[in-house]
Amino acid sequence: MKIIDPFILASSSPRRKRLLKEAGFNFSAIESNIKESLDLRFPPEAMAEHWAREKAISVSQKYPNKLVIGADTIINLKGKILGKPKDKNDSFKMLKMLSGKTHEVITGISFIRSSNNLDITYNEISYISLRILSDKEINFYINNYNTLDKAGSYGIQSFFSIHVLNIKGCFYNIMGLPLSSLYTRLKSIQKK
């Protein structure tokens, strides 16, 4: 039974592709090649929405008749935006900053279909509280897991989960796609 029409995910993220595949969505994935920068002077929610929309627009220009979904996930710690780390040293600094604190994981989602001017963008926020991490624990994680392709330097779905005290909001949003709200929005878009 087909519930949702096929769409293009403007991403090469293995986590986003896995989430959509496991949830049964019919999609293809095309990397947008947008180079994100956190130097823009936007509030955190606007930053995530901006880059999600830029990714979707980039792919939609090549596929104007297809629905394209862009996504961007950032970490907000009291107004400081954390994206993907540059290197292991940057990962260490990020994880040290997040240690013992509650932060926001914000994912911007954008739906673009150029042929009929469909242009909808929103964001979802989840809140994560971490226990205090020792330098030894941070170094172990950085040296044994890939931290360089994840906003904030951690992946909630694997080993790092042992450091999570509390989650408020959508778990899948933390992995990069708020599946329930995505599904709800897709259903409403396809009625148009």
CSV table of C-alpha atoms in Angstrom, one decimal:
chain,number,residue,atom,x,y,z
A,1,MET,CA,0.0,0.0,0.0
A,2,LYS,CA,1.4,3.4,-1.0
A,3,ILE,CA,0.8,6.0,1.6
A,4,ILE,CA,3.3,8.7,0.6
A,5,ASP,CA,4.3,9.6,-3.0
A,6,PRO,CA,8.1,9.3,-3.8
A,7,PHE,CA,10.3,12.3,-3.1
A,8,ILE,CA,14.0,13.3,-3.3
A,9,LEU,CA,16.0,13.7,-0.1
A,10,ALA,CA,18.6,16.4,-0.7
A,11,SER,CA,21.2,14.7,1.4
A,12,SER,CA,24.0,12.1,1.5
A,13,SER,CA,23.5,11.5,5.3
A,14,PRO,CA,23.6,7.8,5.9
A,15,ARG,CA,21.5,8.3,9.1
A,16,ARG,CA,18.7,10.2,7.3
A,17,LYS,CA,18.6,7.6,4.5
A,18,ARG,CA,18.5,4.7,7.0
A,19,LEU,CA,15.7,6.4,9.0
A,20,LEU,CA,13.6,6.9,5.9
A,21,LYS,CA,14.3,3.4,4.5
A,22,GLU,CA,13.4,1.7,7.8
A,23,ALA,CA,10.2,3.8,8.1
A,24,GLY,CA,9.2,2.6,4.6
A,25,PHE,CA,9.3,5.8,2.7
A,26,ASN,CA,9.8,5.7,-1.1
A,27,PHE,CA,12.6,8.2,-1.9
A,28,SER,CA,15.8,8.7,-3.7
A,29,ALA,CA,18.8,10.6,-2.2
A,30,ILE,CA,20.8,13.3,-4.1
A,31,GLU,CA,23.5,15.2,-2.4
A,32,SER,CA,23.0,19.0,-2.6
A,33,ASN,CA,26.7,20.0,-2.5
A,34,ILE,CA,25.7,23.1,-0.4
A,35,LYS,CA,28.6,24.2,1.8
A,36,GLU,CA,27.1,25.2,5.1
A,37,SER,CA,28.5,28.0,7.2
A,38,LEU,CA,27.6,28.9,10.8
A,39,ASP,CA,29.0,32.5,10.2
A,40,LEU,CA,25.5,33.8,9.3
A,41,ARG,CA,23.9,36.0,11.9
A,42,PHE,CA,20.7,34.0,12.3
A,43,PRO,CA,19.0,32.7,15.4
A,44,PRO,CA,19.5,28.9,15.8
A,45,GLU,CA,16.1,27.9,14.4
A,46,ALA,CA,16.5,30.2,11.4
A,47,MET,CA,20.0,28.8,10.8
A,48,ALA,CA,18.7,25.2,10.6
A,49,GLU,CA,15.8,26.3,8.4
A,50,HIS,CA,18.0,28.3,6.1
A,51,TRP,CA,20.4,25.5,5.3
A,52,ALA,CA,17.6,22.9,4.9
A,53,ARG,CA,15.9,25.2,2.4
A,54,GLU,CA,19.2,25.9,0.5
A,55,LYS,CA,19.8,22.2,0.1
A,56,ALA,CA,16.3,21.6,-1.1
A,57,ILE,CA,16.4,24.5,-3.6
A,58,SER,CA,19.8,23.3,-5.0
A,59,VAL,CA,18.5,19.9,-5.9
A,60,SER,CA,15.0,21.1,-6.9
A,61,GLN,CA,16.7,23.3,-9.7
A,62,LYS,CA,17.7,20.0,-11.4
A,63,TYR,CA,14.4,18.2,-10.7
A,64,PRO,CA,11.7,21.0,-10.8
A,65,ASN,CA,8.7,18.5,-11.0
A,66,LYS,CA,9.8,16.4,-8.0
A,67,LEU,CA,9.2,17.1,-4.3
A,68,VAL,CA,12.6,17.7,-2.7
A,69,ILE,CA,13.1,17.6,1.0
A,70,GLY,CA,16.2,19.3,2.6
A,71,ALA,CA,17.2,18.9,6.2
A,72,ASP,CA,19.8,20.4,8.4
A,73,THR,CA,20.6,19.6,12.1
A,74,ILE,CA,22.4,21.9,14.5
A,75,ILE,CA,23.1,22.0,18.2
A,76,ASN,CA,22.2,25.1,20.2
A,77,LEU,CA,23.8,25.5,23.6
A,78,LYS,CA,22.5,28.7,25.2
A,79,GLY,CA,22.8,30.6,21.9
A,80,LYS,CA,26.0,29.0,20.7
A,81,ILE,CA,25.5,27.1,17.5
A,82,LEU,CA,27.5,23.9,17.1
A,83,GLY,CA,27.6,22.2,13.7
A,84,LYS,CA,30.0,19.4,12.6
A,85,PRO,CA,33.5,19.6,14.1
A,86,LYS,CA,36.5,20.4,12.0
A,87,ASP,CA,38.7,17.8,13.6
A,88,LYS,CA,39.2,15.7,16.8
A,89,ASN,CA,40.3,18.7,18.8
A,90,ASP,CA,37.2,20.6,17.8
A,91,SER,CA,35.1,17.4,18.8
A,92,PHE,CA,36.8,17.4,22.2
A,93,LYS,CA,35.9,21.1,22.7
A,94,MET,CA,32.3,20.6,21.7
A,95,LEU,CA,31.8,17.5,23.9
A,96,LYS,CA,33.4,19.3,26.8
A,97,MET,CA,31.0,22.3,26.3
A,98,LEU,CA,28.0,19.9,26.2
A,99,SER,CA,29.1,17.9,29.3
A,100,GLY,CA,26.7,18.1,32.2
A,101,LYS,CA,24.3,20.5,30.3
A,102,THR,CA,21.0,20.5,28.5
A,103,HIS,CA,21.1,21.6,24.9
A,104,GLU,CA,18.8,21.8,21.9
A,105,VAL,CA,19.0,19.7,18.8
A,106,ILE,CA,17.3,21.7,16.0
A,107,THR,CA,16.5,20.2,12.6
A,108,GLY,CA,15.2,22.4,9.9
A,109,ILE,CA,13.1,20.7,7.2
A,110,SER,CA,12.2,22.2,3.8
A,111,PHE,CA,9.8,21.0,1.2
A,112,ILE,CA,10.4,22.4,-2.3
A,113,ARG,CA,8.7,21.7,-5.6
A,114,SER,CA,9.7,24.4,-8.1
A,115,SER,CA,7.1,23.5,-10.8
A,116,ASN,CA,4.2,24.6,-8.6
A,117,ASN,CA,6.0,27.0,-6.2
A,118,LEU,CA,5.6,24.7,-3.2
A,119,ASP,CA,7.9,26.1,-0.6
A,120,ILE,CA,7.4,25.1,3.1
A,121,THR,CA,10.1,25.2,5.8
A,122,TYR,CA,9.8,24.5,9.5
A,123,ASN,CA,12.0,23.3,12.4
A,124,GLU,CA,11.7,20.8,15.2
A,125,ILE,CA,13.5,21.0,18.5
A,126,SER,CA,14.5,18.2,20.9
A,127,TYR,CA,16.2,18.8,24.3
A,128,ILE,CA,19.1,16.6,25.5
A,129,SER,CA,20.6,16.5,29.0
A,130,LEU,CA,24.0,14.9,29.3
A,131,ARG,CA,25.7,13.7,32.4
A,132,ILE,CA,29.2,15.1,33.2
A,133,LEU,CA,31.8,13.5,30.9
A,134,SER,CA,35.4,13.0,32.0
A,135,ASP,CA,38.2,13.9,29.6
A,136,LYS,CA,39.0,10.2,29.5
A,137,GLU,CA,35.4,9.4,28.4
A,138,ILE,CA,35.5,12.1,25.7
A,139,ASN,CA,38.8,11.0,24.3
A,140,PHE,CA,37.6,7.4,24.3
A,141,TYR,CA,34.6,8.3,22.3
A,142,ILE,CA,36.5,10.6,19.8
A,143,ASN,CA,39.1,7.9,19.2
A,144,ASN,CA,36.7,5.0,18.8
A,145,TYR,CA,33.7,6.5,17.0
A,146,ASN,CA,33.3,8.9,14.0
A,147,THR,CA,32.5,12.3,15.5
A,148,LEU,CA,33.4,14.4,12.5
A,149,ASP,CA,30.1,13.9,10.5
A,150,LYS,CA,27.7,14.8,13.3
A,151,ALA,CA,26.5,18.1,14.7
A,152,GLY,CA,27.8,18.5,18.2
A,153,SER,CA,30.3,15.6,17.7
A,154,TYR,CA,28.0,12.8,18.8
A,155,GLY,CA,25.5,10.2,17.6
A,156,ILE,CA,22.7,9.5,20.0
A,157,GLN,CA,21.9,6.1,18.4
A,158,SER,CA,25.1,4.3,19.4
A,159,PHE,CA,27.7,4.2,22.2
A,160,PHE,CA,27.2,7.8,23.1
A,161,SER,CA,23.7,7.0,24.4
A,162,ILE,CA,25.2,5.9,27.7
A,163,HIS,CA,25.9,9.6,28.5
A,164,VAL,CA,22.3,10.8,27.9
A,165,LEU,CA,20.4,11.5,31.1
A,166,ASN,CA,17.1,12.8,29.5
A,167,ILE,CA,15.5,13.5,26.2
A,168,LYS,CA,12.5,15.7,25.7
A,169,GLY,CA,11.0,15.7,22.2
A,170,CYS,CA,11.5,13.5,19.1
A,171,PHE,CA,14.3,11.0,19.3
A,172,TYR,CA,14.6,10.8,15.6
A,173,ASN,CA,15.0,14.5,15.3
A,174,ILE,CA,18.3,14.1,17.2
A,175,MET,CA,19.4,11.6,14.5
A,176,GLY,CA,18.5,14.2,11.8
A,177,LEU,CA,14.9,13.7,10.8
A,178,PRO,CA,11.8,14.2,12.9
A,179,LEU,CA,9.9,11.3,11.3
A,180,SER,CA,6.4,11.9,12.7
A,181,SER,CA,6.2,15.6,11.8
A,182,LEU,CA,7.8,14.8,8.4
A,183,TYR,CA,5.1,12.2,7.7
A,184,THR,CA,2.3,14.5,8.8
A,185,ARG,CA,3.6,17.4,6.6
A,186,LEU,CA,4.0,15.1,3.6
A,187,LYS,CA,0.4,13.9,3.9
A,188,SER,CA,-0.9,17.5,4.0
A,189,ILE,CA,1.3,18.5,1.1
A,190,GLN,CA,0.1,15.6,-1.1
A,191,LYS,CA,-3.5,16.6,-0.5
A,192,LYS,CA,-2.8,19.9,-2.3
